[in-house]
PDB file of C-alpha atoms and ligand atoms in Angstrom:
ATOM      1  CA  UNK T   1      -1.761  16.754  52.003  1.00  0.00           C
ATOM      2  CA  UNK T   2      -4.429  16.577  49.448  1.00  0.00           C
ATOM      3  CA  UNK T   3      -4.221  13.620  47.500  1.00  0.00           C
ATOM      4  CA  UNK T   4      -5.130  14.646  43.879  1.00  0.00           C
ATOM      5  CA  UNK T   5      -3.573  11.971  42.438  1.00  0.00           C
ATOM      6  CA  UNK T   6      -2.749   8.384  44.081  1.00  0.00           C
ATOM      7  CA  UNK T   7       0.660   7.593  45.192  1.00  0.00           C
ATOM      8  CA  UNK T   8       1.002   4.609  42.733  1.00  0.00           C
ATOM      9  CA  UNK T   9       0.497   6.736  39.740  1.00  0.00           C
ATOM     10  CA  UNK T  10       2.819   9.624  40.851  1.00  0.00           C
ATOM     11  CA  UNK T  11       5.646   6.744  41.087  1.00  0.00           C
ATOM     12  CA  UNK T  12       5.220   5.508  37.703  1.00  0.00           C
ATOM     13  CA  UNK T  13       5.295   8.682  35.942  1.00  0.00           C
ATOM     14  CA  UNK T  14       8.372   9.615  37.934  1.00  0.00           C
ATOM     15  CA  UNK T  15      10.144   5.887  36.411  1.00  0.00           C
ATOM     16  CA  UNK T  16       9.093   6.895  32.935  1.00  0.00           C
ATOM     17  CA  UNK T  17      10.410  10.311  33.099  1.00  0.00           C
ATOM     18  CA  UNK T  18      13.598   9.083  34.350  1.00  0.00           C
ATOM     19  CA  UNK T  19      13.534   6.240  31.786  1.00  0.00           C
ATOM     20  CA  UNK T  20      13.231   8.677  29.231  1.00  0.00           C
ATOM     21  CA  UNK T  21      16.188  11.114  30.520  1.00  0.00           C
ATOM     22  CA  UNK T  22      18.425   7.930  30.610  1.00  0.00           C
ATOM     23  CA  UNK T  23      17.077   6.649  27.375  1.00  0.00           C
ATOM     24  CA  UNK T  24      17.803  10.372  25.759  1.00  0.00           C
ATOM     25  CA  UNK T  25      21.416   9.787  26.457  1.00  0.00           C
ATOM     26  CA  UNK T  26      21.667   6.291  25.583  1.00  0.00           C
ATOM     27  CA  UNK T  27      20.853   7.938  21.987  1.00  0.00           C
ATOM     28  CA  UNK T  28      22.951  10.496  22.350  1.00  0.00           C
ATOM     29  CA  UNK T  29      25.386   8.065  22.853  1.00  0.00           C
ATOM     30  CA  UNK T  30      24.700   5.740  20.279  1.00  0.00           C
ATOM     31  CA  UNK T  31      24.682   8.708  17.679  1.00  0.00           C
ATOM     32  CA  UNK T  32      28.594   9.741  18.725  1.00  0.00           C
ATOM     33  CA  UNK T  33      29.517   6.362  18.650  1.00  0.00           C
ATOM     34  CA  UNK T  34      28.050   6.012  15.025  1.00  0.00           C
ATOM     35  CA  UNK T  35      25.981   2.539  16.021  1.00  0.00           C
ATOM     36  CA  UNK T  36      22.503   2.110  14.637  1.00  0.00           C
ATOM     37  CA  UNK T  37      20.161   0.350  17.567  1.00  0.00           C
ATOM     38  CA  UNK T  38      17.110  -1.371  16.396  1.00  0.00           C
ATOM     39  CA  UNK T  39      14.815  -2.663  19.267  1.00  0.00           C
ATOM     40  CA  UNK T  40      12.683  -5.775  18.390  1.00  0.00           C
ATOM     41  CA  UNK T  41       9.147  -6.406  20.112  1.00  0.00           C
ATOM     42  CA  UNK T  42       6.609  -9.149  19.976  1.00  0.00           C
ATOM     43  CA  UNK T  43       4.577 -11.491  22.118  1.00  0.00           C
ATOM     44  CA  UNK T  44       6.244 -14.403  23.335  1.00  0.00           C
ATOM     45  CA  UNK T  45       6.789 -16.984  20.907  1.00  0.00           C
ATOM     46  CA  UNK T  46       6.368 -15.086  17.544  1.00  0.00           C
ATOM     47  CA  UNK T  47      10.148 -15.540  16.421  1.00  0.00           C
ATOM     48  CA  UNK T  48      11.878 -13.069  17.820  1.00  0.00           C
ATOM     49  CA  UNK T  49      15.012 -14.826  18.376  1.00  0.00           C
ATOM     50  CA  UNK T  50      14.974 -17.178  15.525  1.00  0.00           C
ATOM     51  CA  UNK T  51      15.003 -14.049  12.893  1.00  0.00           C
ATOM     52  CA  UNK T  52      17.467 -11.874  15.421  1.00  0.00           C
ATOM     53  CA  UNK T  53      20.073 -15.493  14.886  1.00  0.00           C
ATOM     54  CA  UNK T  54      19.614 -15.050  10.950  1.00  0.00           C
ATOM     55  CA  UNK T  55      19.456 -11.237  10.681  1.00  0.00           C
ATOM     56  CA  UNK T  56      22.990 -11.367  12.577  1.00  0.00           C
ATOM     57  CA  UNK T  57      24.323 -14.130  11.051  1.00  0.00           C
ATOM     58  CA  UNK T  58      23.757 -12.043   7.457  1.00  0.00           C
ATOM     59  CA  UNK T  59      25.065  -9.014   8.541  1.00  0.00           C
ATOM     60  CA  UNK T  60      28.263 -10.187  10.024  1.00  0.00           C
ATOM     61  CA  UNK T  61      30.212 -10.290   7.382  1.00  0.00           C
ATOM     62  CA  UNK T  62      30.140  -6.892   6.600  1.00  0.00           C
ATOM     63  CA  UNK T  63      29.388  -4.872   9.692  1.00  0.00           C
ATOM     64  CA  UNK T  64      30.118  -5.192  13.293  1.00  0.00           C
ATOM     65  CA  UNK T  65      26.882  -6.499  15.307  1.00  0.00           C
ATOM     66  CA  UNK T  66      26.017  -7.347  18.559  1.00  0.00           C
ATOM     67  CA  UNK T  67      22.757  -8.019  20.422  1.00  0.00           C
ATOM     68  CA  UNK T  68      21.463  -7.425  23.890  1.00  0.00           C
ATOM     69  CA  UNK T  69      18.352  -9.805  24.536  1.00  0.00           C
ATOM     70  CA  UNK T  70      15.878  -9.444  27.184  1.00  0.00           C
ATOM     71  CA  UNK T  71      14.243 -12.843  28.952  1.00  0.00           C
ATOM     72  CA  UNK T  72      12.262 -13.217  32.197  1.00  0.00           C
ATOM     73  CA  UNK T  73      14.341 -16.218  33.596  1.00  0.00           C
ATOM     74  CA  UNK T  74      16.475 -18.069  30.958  1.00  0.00           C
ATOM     75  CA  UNK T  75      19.953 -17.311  29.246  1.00  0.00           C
ATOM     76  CA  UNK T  76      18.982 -20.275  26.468  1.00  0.00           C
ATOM     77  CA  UNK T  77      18.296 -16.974  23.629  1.00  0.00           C
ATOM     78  CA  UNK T  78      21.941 -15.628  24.157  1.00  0.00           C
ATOM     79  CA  UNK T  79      22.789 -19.167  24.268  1.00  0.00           C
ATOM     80  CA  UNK T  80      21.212 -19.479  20.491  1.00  0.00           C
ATOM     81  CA  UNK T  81      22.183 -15.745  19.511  1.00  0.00           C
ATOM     82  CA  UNK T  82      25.934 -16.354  20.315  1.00  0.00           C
ATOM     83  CA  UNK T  83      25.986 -19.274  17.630  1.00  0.00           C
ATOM     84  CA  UNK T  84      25.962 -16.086  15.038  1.00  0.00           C
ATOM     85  CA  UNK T  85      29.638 -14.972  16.738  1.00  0.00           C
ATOM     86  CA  UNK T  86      27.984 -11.652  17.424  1.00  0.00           C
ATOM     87  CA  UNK T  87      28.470 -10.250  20.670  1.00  0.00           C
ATOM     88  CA  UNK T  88      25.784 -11.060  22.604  1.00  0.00           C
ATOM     89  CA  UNK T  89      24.754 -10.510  26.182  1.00  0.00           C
ATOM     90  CA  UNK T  90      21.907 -11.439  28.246  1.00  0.00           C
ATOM     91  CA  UNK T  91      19.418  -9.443  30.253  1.00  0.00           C
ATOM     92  CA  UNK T  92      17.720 -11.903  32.889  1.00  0.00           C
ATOM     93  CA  UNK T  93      14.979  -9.248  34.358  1.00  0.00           C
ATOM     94  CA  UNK T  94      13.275 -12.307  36.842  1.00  0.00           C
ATOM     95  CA  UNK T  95       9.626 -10.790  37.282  1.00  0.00           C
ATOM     96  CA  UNK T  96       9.881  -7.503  35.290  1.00  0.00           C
ATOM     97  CA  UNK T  97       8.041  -7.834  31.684  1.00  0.00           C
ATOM     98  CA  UNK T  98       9.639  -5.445  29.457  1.00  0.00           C
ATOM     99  CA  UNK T  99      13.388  -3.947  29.247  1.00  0.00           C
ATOM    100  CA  UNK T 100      14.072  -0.625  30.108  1.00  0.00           C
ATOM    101  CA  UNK T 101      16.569   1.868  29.721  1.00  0.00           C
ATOM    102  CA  UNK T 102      18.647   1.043  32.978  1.00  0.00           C
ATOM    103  CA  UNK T 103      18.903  -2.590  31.940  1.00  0.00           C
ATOM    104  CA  UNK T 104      20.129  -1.737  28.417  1.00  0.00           C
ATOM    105  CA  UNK T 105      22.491   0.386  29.891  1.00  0.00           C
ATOM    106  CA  UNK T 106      23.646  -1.684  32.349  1.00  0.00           C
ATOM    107  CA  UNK T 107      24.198  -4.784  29.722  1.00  0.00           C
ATOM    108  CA  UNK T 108      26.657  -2.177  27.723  1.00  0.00           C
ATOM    109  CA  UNK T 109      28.813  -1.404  30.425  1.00  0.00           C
ATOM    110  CA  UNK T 110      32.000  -3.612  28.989  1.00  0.00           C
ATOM    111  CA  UNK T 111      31.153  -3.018  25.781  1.00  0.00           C
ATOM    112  CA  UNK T 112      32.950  -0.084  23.495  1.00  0.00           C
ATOM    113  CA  UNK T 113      30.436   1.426  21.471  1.00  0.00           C
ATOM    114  CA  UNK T 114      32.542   2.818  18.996  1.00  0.00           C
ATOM    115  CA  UNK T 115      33.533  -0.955  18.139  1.00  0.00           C
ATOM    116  CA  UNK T 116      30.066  -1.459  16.570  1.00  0.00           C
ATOM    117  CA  UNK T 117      28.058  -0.783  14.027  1.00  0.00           C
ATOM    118  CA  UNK T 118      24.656  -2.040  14.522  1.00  0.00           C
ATOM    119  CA  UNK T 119      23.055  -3.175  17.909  1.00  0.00           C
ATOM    120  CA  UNK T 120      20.200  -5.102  18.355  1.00  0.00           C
ATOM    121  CA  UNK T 121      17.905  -4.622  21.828  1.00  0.00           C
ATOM    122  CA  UNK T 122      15.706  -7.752  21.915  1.00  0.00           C
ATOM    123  CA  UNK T 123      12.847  -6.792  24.661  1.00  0.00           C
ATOM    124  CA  UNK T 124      11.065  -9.480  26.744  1.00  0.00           C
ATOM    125  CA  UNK T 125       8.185 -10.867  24.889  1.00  0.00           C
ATOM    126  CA  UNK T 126       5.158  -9.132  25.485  1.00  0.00           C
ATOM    127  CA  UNK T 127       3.169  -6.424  23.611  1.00  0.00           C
ATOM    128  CA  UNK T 128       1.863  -4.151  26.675  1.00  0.00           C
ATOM    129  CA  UNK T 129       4.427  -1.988  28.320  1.00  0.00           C
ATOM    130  CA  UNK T 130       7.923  -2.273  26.324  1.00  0.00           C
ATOM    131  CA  UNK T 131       5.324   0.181  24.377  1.00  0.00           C
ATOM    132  CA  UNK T 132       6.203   2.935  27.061  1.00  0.00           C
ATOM    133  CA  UNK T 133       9.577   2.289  27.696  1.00  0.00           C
ATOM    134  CA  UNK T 134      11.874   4.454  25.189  1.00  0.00           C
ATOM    135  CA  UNK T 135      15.945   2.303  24.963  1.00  0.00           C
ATOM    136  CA  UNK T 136      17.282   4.916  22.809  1.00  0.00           C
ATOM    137  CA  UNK T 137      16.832   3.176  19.831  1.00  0.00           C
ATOM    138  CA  UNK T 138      16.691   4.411  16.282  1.00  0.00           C
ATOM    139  CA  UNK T 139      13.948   1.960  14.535  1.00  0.00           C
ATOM    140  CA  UNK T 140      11.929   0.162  16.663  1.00  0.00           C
ATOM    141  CA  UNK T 141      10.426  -3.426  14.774  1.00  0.00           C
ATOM    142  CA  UNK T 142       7.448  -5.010  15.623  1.00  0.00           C
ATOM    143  CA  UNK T 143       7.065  -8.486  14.915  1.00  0.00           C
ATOM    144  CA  UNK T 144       3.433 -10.686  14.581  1.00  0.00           C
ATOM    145  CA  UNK T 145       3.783 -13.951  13.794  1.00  0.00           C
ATOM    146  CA  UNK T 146       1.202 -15.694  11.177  1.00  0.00           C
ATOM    147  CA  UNK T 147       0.441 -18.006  14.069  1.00  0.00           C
ATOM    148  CA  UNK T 148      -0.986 -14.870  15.733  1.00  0.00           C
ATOM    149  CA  UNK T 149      -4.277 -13.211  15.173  1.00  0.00           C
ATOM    150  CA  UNK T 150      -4.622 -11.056  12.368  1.00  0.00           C
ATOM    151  CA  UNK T 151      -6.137  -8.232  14.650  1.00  0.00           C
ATOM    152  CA  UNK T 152      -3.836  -8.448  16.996  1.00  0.00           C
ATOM    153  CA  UNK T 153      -2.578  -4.586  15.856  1.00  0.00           C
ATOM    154  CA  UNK T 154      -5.972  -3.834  17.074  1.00  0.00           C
ATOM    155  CA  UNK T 155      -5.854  -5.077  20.490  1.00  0.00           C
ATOM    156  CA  UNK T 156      -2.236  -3.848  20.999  1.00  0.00           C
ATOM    157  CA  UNK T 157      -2.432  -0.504  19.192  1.00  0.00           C
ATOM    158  CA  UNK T 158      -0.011   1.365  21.598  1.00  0.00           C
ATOM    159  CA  UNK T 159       2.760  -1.123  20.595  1.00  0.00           C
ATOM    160  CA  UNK T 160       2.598  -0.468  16.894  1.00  0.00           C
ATOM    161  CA  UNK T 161       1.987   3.138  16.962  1.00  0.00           C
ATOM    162  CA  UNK T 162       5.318   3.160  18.593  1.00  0.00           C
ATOM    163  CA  UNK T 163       6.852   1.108  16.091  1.00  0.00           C
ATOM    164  CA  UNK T 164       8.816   2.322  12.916  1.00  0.00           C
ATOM    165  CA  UNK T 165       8.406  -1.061  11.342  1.00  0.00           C
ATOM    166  CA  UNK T 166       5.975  -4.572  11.225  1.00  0.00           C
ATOM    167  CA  UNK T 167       7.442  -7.588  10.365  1.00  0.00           C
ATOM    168  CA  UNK T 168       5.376 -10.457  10.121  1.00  0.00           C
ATOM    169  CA  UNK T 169       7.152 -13.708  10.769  1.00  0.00           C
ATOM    170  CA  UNK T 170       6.699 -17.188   9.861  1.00  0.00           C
ATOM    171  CA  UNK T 171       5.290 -17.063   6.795  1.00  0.00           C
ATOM    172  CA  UNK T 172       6.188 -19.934   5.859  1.00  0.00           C
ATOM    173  CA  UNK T 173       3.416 -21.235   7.767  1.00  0.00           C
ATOM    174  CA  UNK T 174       0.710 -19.031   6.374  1.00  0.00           C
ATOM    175  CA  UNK T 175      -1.467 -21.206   4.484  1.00  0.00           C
ATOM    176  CA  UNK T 176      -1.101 -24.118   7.005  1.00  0.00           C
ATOM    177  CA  UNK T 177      -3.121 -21.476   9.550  1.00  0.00           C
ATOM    178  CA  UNK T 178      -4.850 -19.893   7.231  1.00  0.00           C
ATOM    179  CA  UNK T 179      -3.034 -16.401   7.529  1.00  0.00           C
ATOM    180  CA  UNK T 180      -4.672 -13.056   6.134  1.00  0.00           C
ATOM    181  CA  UNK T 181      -2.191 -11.025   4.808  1.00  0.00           C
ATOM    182  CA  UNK T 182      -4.883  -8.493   3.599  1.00  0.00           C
ATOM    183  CA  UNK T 183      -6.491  -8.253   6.806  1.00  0.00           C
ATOM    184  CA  UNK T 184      -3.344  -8.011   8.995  1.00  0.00           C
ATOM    185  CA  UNK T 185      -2.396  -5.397   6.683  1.00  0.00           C
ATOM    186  CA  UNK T 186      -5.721  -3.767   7.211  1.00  0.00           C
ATOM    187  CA  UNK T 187      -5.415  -3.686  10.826  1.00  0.00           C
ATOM    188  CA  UNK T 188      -1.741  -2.529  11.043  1.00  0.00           C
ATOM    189  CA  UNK T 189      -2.703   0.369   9.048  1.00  0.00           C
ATOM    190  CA  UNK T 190      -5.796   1.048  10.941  1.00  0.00           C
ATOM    191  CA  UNK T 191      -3.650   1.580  14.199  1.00  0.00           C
ATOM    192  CA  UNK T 192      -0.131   3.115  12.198  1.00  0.00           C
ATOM    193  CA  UNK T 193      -0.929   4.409   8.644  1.00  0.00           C
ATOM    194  CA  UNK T 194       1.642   4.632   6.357  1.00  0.00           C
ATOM    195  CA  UNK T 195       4.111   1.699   8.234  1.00  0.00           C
ATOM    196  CA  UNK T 196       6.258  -0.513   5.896  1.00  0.00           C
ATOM    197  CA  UNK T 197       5.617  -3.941   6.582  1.00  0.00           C
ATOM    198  CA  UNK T 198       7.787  -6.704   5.535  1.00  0.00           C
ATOM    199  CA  UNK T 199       6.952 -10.722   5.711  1.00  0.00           C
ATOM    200  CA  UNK T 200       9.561 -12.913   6.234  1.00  0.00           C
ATOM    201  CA  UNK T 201      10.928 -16.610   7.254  1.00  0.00           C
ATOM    202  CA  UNK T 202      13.747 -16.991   9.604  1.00  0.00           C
ATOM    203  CA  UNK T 203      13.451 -20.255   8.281  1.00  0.00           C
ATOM    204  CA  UNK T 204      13.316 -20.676   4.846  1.00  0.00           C
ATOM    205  CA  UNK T 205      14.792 -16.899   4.326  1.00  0.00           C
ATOM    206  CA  UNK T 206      11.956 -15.415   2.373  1.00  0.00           C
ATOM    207  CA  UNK T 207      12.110 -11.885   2.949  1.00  0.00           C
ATOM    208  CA  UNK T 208      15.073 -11.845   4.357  1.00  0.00           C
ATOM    209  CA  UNK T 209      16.733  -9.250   1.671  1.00  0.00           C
ATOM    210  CA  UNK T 210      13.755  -7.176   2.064  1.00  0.00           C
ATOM    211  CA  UNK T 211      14.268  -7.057   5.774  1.00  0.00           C
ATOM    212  CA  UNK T 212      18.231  -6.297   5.226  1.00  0.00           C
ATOM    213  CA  UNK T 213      17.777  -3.572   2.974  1.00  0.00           C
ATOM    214  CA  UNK T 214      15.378  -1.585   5.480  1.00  0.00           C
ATOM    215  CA  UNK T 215      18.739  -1.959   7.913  1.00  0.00           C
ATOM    216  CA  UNK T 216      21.413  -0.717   5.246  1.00  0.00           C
ATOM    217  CA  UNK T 217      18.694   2.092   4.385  1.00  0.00           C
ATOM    218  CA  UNK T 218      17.971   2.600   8.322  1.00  0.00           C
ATOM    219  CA  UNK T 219      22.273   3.301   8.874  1.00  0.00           C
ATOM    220  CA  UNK T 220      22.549   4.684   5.415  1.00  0.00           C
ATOM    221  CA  UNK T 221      19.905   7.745   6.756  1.00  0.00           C
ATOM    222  CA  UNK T 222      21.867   8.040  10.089  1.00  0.00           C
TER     223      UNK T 222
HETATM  224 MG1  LIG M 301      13.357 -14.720  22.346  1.00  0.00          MG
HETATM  225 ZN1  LIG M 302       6.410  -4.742  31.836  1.00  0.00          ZN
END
């Protein structure tokens, strides 16, 4: 057998290509049962969870939510999500760093579709691989957190390019770190031209309406 490609790399295109057949009907899926699926990605520790808890919390009263949230070992972010009263469940993946299409699919089992109208898919923190891994989501959100760098776009590019959306979090604590809004601007639209970004705090709720009206405009354009 002539090698012309090693074994390793064979293997992994074979799990994306059947991540992206089961991720394909996932969609297909989520389009009969009229849900709209937004994925949220970030490193760890940007504020993933804390603006999931508000942005369900808001949208509760008028629409049926629930939220599947990826961790590698702890159940304490359904634990914080549930306080909402969405649905939530958790996806514990132990050593795996990014959610994939199996998982998501597997956390819906016992769920009816049909009984929601938005989902939320909260991957693992980390910026590197969830990148390659389609869910069968309809807007995928980025988040960077003003405790980040501002170039961090350009050291992740993959992640944003895949991204429909930036959010940067935490701005309540811009001037305390001496944030750059121009320049992480600059470098999210060096890597993704043209992508709405939004700035909000989970805590105070600045930008919060912004942020709501991308999601009734999102399952308005269904
Ligand atoms: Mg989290
Ligand atoms: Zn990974």
């Amino acid at each position: 057998m002539i090698a012309s490609q090693p074994r390793l790399v064979i293997v992994r295109q074979n799990v994306l290509k059947n991540n992206d057949v089961l991720a394909r009907e996932l969609r297909e899926r989520f389009r009969q049962a009229d849900v709209s699926v937004v994925s949220l990605v970030s490193s760890p520790g940007s504020g993933k969870t804390a603006f999931l808890e508000r942005t369900l919390s808001a949208l509760r009263s008028q629409y049926r939510v629930a939220a599947v949230v990826g961790d590698l070992a702890t159940h304490n972010d359904a634990v914080r999500l549930a306080r909402s009263q969405a649905l939530v469940k958790q996806i514990t993946t132990d050593t795996v760093c990014h959610l994939d299409a199996k998982m998501v699919d597997a956390a819906l089992e016992d769920w009816d579709l049909n009984d929601l109208d938005f989902l939320f898919i909260e991957n693992v923190g980390n910026l590197v691989c969830p990148s390659s891994y389609d869910l069968g989501e309809g807007l995928r959100v980025v988040l960077l957190s003003v405790t980040e760098g501002e170039d961090k776009p350009l050291k992740y590019p993959t992640i944003f390019n895949t991204a429909d959306l930036a959010v940067i979090t935490k701005i309540d604590l811009a001037q305390a770190v001496e944030f750059d809004l121009a320049t992480a601007n600059h470098s999210i639209q060096a890597v993704r031209p043209g992508m709405p970004v939004i700035q909000v705090s989970a805590k105070t709720g600045e930008g919060m309406d912004r942020w709501l009206e991308e999601l009734y405009s999102f399952r308005r354009n269904r």
